Structures are given as structure tokens and as C-alpha cells.
PDB file of C-alpha atoms in Angstrom:
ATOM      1  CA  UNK A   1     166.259 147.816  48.439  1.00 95.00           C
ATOM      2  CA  UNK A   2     164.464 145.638  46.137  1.00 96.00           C
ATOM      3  CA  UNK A   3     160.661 145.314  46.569  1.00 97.00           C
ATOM      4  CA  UNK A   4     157.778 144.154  45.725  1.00 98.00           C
ATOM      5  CA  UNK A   5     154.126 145.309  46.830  1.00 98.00           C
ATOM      6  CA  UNK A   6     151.090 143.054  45.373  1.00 98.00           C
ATOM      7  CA  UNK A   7     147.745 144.695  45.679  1.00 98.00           C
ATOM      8  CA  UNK A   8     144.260 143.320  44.382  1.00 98.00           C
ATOM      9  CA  UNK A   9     143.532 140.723  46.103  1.00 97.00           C
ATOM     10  CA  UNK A  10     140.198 139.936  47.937  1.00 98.00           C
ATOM     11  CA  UNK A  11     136.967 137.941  48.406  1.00 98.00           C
ATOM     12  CA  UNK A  12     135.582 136.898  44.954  1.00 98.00           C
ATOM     13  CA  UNK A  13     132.612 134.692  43.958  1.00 98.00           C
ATOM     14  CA  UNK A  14     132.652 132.022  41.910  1.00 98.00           C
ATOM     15  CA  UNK A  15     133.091 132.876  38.453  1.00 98.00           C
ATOM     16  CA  UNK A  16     134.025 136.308  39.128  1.00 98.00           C
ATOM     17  CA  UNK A  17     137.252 138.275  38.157  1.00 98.00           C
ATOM     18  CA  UNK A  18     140.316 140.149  40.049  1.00 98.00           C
ATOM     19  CA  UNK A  19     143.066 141.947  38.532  1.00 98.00           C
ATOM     20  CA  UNK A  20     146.221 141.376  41.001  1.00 98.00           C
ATOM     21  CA  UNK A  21     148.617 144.255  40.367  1.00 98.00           C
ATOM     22  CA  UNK A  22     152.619 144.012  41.546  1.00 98.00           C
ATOM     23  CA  UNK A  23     154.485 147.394  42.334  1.00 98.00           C
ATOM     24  CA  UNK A  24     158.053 146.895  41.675  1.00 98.00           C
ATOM     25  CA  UNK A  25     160.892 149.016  42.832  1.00 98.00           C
ATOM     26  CA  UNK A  26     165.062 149.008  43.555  1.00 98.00           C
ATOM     27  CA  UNK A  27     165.959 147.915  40.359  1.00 98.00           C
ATOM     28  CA  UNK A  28     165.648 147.697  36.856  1.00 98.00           C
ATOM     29  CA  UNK A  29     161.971 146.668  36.140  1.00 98.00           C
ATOM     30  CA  UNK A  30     162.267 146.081  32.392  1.00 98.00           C
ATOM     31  CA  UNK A  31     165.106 144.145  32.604  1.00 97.00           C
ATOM     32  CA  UNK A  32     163.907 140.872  34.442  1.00 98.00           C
ATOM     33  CA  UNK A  33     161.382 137.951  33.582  1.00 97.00           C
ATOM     34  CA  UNK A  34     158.394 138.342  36.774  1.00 98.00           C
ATOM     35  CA  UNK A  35     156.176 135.441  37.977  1.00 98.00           C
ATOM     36  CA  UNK A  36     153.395 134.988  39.825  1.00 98.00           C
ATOM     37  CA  UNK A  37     153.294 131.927  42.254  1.00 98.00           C
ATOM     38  CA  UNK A  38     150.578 131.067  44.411  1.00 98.00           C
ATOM     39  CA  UNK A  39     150.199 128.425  47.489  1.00 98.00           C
ATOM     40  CA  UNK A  40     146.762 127.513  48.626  1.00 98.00           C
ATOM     41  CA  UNK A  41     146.244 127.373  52.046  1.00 97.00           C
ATOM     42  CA  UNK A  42     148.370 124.622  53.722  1.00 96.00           C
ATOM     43  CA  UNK A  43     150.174 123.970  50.270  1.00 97.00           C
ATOM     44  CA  UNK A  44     152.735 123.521  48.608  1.00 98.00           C
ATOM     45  CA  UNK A  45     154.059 126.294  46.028  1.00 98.00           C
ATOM     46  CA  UNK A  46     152.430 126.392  42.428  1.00 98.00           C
ATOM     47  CA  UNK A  47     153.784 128.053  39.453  1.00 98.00           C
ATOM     48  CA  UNK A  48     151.222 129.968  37.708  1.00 98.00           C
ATOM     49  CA  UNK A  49     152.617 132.595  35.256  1.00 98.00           C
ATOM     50  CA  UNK A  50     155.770 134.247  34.102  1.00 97.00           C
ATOM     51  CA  UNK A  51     156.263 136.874  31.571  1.00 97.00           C
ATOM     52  CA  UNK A  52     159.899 137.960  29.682  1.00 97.00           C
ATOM     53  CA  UNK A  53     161.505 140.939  30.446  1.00 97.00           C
ATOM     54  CA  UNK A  54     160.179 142.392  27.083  1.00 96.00           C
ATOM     55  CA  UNK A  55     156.983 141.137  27.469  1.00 95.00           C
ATOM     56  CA  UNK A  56     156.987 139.516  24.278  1.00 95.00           C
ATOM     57  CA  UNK A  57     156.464 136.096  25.952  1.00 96.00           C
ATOM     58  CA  UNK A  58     154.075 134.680  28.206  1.00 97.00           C
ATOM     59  CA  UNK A  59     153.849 131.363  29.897  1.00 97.00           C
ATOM     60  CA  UNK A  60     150.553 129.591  32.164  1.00 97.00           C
ATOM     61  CA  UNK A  61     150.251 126.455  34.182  1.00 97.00           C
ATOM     62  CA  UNK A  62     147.496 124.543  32.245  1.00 96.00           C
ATOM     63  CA  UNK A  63     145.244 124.719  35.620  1.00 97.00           C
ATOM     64  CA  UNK A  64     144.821 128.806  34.860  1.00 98.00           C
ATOM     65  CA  UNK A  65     145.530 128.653  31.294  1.00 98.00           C
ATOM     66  CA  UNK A  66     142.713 130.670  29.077  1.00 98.00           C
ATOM     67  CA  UNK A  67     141.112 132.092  32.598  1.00 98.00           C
ATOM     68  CA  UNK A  68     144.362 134.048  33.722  1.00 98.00           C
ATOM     69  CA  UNK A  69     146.401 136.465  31.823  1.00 98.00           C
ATOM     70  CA  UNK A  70     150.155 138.274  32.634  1.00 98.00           C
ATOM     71  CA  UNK A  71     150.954 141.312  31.549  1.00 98.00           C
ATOM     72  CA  UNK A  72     153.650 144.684  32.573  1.00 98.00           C
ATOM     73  CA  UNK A  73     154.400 148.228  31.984  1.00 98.00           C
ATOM     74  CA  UNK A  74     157.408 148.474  31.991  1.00 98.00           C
ATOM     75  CA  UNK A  75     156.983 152.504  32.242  1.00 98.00           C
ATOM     76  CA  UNK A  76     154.768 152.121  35.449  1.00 98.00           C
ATOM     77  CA  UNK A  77     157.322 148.915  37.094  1.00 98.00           C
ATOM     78  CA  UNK A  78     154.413 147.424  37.433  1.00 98.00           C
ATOM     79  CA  UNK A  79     152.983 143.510  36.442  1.00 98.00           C
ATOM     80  CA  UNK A  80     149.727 142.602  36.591  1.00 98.00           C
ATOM     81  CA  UNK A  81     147.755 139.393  37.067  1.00 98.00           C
ATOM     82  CA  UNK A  82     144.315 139.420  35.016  1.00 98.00           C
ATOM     83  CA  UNK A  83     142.187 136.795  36.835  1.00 98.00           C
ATOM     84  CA  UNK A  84     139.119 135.507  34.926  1.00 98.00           C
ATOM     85  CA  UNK A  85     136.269 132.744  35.792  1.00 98.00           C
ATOM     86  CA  UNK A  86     137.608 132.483  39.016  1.00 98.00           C
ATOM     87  CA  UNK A  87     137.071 129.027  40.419  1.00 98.00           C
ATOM     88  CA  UNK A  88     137.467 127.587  44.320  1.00 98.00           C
ATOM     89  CA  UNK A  89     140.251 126.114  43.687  1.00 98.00           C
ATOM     90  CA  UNK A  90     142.116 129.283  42.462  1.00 98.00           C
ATOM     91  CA  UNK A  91     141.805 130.297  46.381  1.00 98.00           C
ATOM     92  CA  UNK A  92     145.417 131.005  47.494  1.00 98.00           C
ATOM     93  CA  UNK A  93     148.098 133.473  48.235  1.00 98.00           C
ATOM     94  CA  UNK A  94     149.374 134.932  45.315  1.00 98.00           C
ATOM     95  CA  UNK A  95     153.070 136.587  45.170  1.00 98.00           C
ATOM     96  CA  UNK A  96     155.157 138.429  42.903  1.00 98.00           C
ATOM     97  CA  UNK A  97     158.487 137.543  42.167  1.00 98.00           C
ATOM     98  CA  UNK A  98     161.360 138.235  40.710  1.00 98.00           C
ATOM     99  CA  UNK A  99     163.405 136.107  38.024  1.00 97.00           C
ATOM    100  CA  UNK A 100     167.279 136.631  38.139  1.00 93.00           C
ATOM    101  CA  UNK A 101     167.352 136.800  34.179  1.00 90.00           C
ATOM    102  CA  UNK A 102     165.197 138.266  31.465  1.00 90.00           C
ATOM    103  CA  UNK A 103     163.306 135.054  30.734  1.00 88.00           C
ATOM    104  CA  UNK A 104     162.398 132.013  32.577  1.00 86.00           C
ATOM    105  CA  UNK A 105     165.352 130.251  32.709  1.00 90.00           C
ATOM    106  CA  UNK A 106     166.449 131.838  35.639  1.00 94.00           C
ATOM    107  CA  UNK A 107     165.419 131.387  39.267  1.00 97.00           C
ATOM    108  CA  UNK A 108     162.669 133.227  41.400  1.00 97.00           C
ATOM    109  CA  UNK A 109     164.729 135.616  43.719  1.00 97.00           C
ATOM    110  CA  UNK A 110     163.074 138.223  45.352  1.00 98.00           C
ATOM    111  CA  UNK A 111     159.035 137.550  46.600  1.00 98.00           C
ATOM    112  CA  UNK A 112     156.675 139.716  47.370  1.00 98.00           C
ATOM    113  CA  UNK A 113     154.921 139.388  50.755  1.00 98.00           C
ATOM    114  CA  UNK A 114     151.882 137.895  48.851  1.00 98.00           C
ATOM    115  CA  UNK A 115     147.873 138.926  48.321  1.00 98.00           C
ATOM    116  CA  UNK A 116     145.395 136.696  49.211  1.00 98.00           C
ATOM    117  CA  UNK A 117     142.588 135.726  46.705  1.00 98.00           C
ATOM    118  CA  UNK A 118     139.458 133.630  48.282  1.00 98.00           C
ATOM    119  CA  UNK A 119     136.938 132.083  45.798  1.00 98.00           C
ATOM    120  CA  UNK A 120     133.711 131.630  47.458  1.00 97.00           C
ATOM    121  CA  UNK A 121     130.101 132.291  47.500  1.00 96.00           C
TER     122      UNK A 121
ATOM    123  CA  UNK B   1     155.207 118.593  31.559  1.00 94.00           C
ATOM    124  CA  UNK B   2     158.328 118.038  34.136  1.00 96.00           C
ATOM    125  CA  UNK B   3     157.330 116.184  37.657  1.00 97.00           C
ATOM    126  CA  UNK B   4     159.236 117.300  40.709  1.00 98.00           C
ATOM    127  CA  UNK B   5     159.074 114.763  43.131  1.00 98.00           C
ATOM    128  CA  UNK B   6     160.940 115.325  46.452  1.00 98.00           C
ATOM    129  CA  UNK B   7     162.266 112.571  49.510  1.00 98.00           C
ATOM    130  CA  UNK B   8     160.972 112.407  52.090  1.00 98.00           C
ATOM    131  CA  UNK B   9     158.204 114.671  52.345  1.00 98.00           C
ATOM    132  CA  UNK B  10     158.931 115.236  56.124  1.00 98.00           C
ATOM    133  CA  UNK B  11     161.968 114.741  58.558  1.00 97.00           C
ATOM    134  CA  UNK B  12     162.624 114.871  61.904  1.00 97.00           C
ATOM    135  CA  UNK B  13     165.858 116.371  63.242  1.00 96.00           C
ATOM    136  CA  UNK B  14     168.110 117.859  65.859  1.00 96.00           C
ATOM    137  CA  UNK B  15     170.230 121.136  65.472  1.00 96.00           C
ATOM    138  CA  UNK B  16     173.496 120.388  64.445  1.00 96.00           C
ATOM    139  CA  UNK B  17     172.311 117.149  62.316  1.00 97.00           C
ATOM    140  CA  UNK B  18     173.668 116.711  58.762  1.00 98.00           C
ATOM    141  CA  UNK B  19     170.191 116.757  56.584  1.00 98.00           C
ATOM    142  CA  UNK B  20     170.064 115.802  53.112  1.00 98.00           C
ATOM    143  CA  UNK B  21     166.894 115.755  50.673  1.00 98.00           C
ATOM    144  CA  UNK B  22     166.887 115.271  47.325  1.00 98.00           C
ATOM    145  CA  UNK B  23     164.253 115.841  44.387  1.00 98.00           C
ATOM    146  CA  UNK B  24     164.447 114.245  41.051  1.00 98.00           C
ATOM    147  CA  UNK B  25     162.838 115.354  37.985  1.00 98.00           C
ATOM    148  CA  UNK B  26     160.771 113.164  35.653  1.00 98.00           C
ATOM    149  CA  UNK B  27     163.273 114.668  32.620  1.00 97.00           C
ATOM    150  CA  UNK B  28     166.446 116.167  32.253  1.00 97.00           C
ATOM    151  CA  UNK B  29     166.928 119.086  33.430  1.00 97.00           C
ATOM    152  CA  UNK B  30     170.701 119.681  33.137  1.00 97.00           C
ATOM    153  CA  UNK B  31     171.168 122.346  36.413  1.00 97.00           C
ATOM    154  CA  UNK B  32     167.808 124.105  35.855  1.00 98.00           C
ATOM    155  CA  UNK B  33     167.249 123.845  39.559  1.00 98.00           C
ATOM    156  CA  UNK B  34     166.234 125.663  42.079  1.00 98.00           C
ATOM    157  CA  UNK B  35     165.840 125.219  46.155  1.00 98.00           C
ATOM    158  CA  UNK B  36     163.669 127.502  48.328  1.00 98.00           C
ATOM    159  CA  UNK B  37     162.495 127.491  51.786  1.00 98.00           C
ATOM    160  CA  UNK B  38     160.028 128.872  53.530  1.00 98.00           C
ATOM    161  CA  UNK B  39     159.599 129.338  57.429  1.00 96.00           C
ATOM    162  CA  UNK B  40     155.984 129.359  58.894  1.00 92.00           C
ATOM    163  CA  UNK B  41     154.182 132.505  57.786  1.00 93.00           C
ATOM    164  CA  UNK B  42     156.834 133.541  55.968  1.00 97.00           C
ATOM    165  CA  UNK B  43     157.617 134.245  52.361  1.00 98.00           C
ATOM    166  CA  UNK B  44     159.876 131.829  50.345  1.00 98.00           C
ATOM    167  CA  UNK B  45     163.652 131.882  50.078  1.00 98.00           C
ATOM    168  CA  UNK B  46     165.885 131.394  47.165  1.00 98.00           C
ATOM    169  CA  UNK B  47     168.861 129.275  48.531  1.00 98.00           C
ATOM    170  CA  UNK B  48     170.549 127.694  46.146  1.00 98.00           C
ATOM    171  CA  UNK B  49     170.062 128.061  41.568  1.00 98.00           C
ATOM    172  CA  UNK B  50     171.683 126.538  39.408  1.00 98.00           C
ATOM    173  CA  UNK B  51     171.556 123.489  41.356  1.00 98.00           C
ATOM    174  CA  UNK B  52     174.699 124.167  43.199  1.00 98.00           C
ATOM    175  CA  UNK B  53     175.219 127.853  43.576  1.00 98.00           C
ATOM    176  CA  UNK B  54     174.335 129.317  46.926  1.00 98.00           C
ATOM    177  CA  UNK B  55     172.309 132.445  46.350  1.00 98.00           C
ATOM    178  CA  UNK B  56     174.196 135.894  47.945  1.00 96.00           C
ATOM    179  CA  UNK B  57     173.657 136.255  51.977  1.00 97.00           C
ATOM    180  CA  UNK B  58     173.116 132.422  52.169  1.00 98.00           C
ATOM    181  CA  UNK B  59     174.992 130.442  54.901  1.00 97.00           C
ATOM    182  CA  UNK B  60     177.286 127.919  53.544  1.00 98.00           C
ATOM    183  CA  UNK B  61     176.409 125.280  55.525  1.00 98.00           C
ATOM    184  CA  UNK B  62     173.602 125.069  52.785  1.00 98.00           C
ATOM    185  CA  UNK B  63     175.022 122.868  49.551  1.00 98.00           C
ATOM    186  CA  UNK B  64     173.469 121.581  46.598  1.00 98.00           C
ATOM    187  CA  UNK B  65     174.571 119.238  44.235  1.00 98.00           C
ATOM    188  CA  UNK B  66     173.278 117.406  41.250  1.00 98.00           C
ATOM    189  CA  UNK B  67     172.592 117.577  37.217  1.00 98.00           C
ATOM    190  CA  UNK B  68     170.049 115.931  34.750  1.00 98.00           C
ATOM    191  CA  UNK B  69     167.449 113.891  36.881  1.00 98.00           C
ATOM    192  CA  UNK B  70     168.656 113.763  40.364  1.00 98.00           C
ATOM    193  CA  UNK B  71     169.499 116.578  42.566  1.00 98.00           C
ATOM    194  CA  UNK B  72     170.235 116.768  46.771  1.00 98.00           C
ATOM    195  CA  UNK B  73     170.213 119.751  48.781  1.00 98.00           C
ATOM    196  CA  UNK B  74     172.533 119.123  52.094  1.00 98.00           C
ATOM    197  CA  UNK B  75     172.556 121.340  55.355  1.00 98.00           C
ATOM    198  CA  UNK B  76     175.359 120.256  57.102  1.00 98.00           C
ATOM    199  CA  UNK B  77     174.934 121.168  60.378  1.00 97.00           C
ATOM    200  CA  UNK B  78     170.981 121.755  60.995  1.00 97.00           C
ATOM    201  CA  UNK B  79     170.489 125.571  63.166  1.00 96.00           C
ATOM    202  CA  UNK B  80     167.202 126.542  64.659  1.00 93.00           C
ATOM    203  CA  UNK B  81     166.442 128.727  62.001  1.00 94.00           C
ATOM    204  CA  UNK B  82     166.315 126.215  59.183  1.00 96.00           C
ATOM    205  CA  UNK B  83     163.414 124.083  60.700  1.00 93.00           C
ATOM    206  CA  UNK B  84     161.005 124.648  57.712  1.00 97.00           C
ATOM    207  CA  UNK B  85     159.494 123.374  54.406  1.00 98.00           C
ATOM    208  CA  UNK B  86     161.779 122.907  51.431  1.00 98.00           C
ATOM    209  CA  UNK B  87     161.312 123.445  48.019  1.00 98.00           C
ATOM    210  CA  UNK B  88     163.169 122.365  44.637  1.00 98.00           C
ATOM    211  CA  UNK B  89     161.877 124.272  41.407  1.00 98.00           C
ATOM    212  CA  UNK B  90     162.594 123.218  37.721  1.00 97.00           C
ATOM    213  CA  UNK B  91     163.315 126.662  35.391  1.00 97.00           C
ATOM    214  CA  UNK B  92     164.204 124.402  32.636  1.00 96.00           C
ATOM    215  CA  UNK B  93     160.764 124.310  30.984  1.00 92.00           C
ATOM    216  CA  UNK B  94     157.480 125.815  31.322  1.00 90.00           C
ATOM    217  CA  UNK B  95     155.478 125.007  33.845  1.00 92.00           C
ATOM    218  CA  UNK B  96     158.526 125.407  36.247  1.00 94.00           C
ATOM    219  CA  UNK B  97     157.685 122.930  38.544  1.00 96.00           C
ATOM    220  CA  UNK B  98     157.820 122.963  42.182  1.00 98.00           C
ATOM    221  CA  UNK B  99     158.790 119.390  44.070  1.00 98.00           C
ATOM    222  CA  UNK B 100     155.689 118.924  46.705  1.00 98.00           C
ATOM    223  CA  UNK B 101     158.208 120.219  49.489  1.00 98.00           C
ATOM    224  CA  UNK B 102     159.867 118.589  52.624  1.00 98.00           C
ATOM    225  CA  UNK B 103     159.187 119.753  56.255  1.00 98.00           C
ATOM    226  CA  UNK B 104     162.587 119.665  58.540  1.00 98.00           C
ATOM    227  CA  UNK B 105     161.075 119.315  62.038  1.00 96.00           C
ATOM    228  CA  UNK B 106     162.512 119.590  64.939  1.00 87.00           C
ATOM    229  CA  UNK B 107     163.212 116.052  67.260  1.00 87.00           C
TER     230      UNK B 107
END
């Protein structure tokens, strides 16, 4: 079964920094794109991040761009979500998911059950 | 960037109504497209990619249709398990956009 386990998320202040991790496992890690999304609360869905299978590319929404930064092992099946000068407005549930192809030109098929990030002081 | 802009951004219907909603894109898009849905409290769905092709495990009363700018997801006959908020998703470009989402109520 194909899954997805985030972990890292919490209560951060203003300014501050998380590092969201995503534990993936029932397939082939290495050979899919991954992308976090993230919905504030009572949102809609927002885009933040995806990274190629290789992880030779890497792609940001301009409202995290230079703050957040994607990365994987593909060794470990794991990605990771580098979170820095957190703001409010980053305050959301954050999920893992899985692209059907090796880059982003595919769609986002498998979620994780989400971590929840809350910027506040 | 690419706008997704979805219509209407809420409905009201009963099960075994024909629902259609549509999102256009501000660009082409050829079939980059992508619909989702997600039930209260729940995760988000893949549906339908590819604009048209209904994702493994999905019932086939879903459909989608559409190329370029304009695209229409259709549930032909609405079940009580499909009351919830809609989603269409450009992966043609970066950002891959998400349409602001449509909530299927029930009448």
C-alpha cells in the first residue's frame, strides 16, 4: 500500500523555522516528482513546492519562495520541507503528495494525511 | 503565472442530479488538468488527470472533458458521498495552480 507519513509540524513563532519531513513507502521513491500542498484553515488548496524525481529540479509558489526549501533522499524515501522566516500566513495543513510522473507535469495522486503548522506568538 | 478560476463557487443539489462545474485557465493549458475533491476533514482525491481520464477506483459517473482554456467536470448522477468541495489543478506550468474550489451541497 502506498503511503505517506508527514511529521514536523507544530506551533512556531513568528519568524521561526520547521523542517516538515515526509516518510514515503509502497513504491518506488526515486522514481516520482513529490509536492507539498498546504490549505489554511477553511481554504482552498495551495501549491507550494515540488521537486523531480532526481532532485535536480525544484519549483516554489512566489508566496514561500526564498523562505522555504524542498529537498529528498532518495536512499532514506524520504522529502523534506525546510521552512524558514515563518510568517502567519504560512499557518496551514501541510501534505505530502505524490506526482504520477517524475516531474511536474503529472498529477498529485496519493496525499498524505497532512501536518499542521501554526504561526503565532 | 496561470489563474484557475472555477463556476460557481458553490451549488446546491439533490442525489441523483446531473452536476456540472467547469474551471478555465487564464492560458492554455492543452489537458494539463487535474480535478480533486475533498470531503469534510478529509484528505484530497485525485479524480480525474489529464482532463478527461478518470483516475483507477474512480466511479464513472465522474467525467471530465475539456482542452486549452476551458475545462468541465460532470457527475452524472449526484450520490451522497460526493457532497464536497471540488478542485481543478493546472500541472502545465509552475505554480500548478489550484481553481478556488466549488462546494456541492446538499438541497
Amino acid at each position: 500500500e502506498v503511503q505517506l507519513l508527514e511529521s514536523g509540524g507544530g506551533l512556531v513563532q513568528p519568524g521561526g523555522s520547521l523542517r516538515l519531513s515526509c516518510a514515503a513507502s509502497g513504491f518506488t521513491f526515486s522514481t516520482y516528482a513529490m509536492s507539498w500542498v498546504r490549505q489554511a484553515p477553511g481554504k482552498g488548496l495551495e501549491w507550494v513546492s515540488d521537486i523531480r524525481n532526481s532532485g535536480s529540479s525544484t519549483y516554489y509558489a512566489d508566496s514561500v519562495k526564498g523562505r522555504f526549501s524542498i529537498s529528498r533522499d532518495n536512499s532514506k524515501n524520504t522529502l523534506y520541507l525546510q521552512m524558514n522566516s515563518l510568517r502567519a500566513e504560512d499557518t496551514a495543513v501541510y501534505y505530502c503528495v505524490k506526482m504520477s510522473g517524475d516531474n511536474h507535469h503529472y498529477a498529485l495522486d496519493v496525499w498524505g494525511q497532512g501536518t499542521a503548522v501554526t504561526v503565532s506568538s | 503565472d496561470i489563474q484557475m478560476t472555477q463556476s460557481p463557487s458553490s451549488l446546491s443539489a439533490s442525489v441523483g442530479d446531473r452536476v456540472t462545474i467547469t474551471c478555465r485557465a487564464s492560458q492554455g493549458i492543452s489537458t494539463y488538468l487535474a480535478w480533486y475533491h475533498q470531503k469534510p476533514g478529509k484528505v484530497p482525491k485525485l479524480l480525474i488527470y489529464a482532463a478527461s481520464t478518470l483516475q483507477s477506483g474512480v466511479p464513472s459517473r465522474f467525467s471530465g472533458s475539456g482542452s486549452g482554456t476551458d475545462f468541465t467536470l460532470t457527475i452524472s448522477s449526484l450520490q451522497a458521498e460526493d457532497f464536497a468541495t471540488y478542485y481543478c489543478q493546472n500541472y502545465y506550468s509552475a505554480p500548478l495552480t489550484f481553481g478556488g474550489g466549488t462546494k456541492v451541497e446538499i438541497k
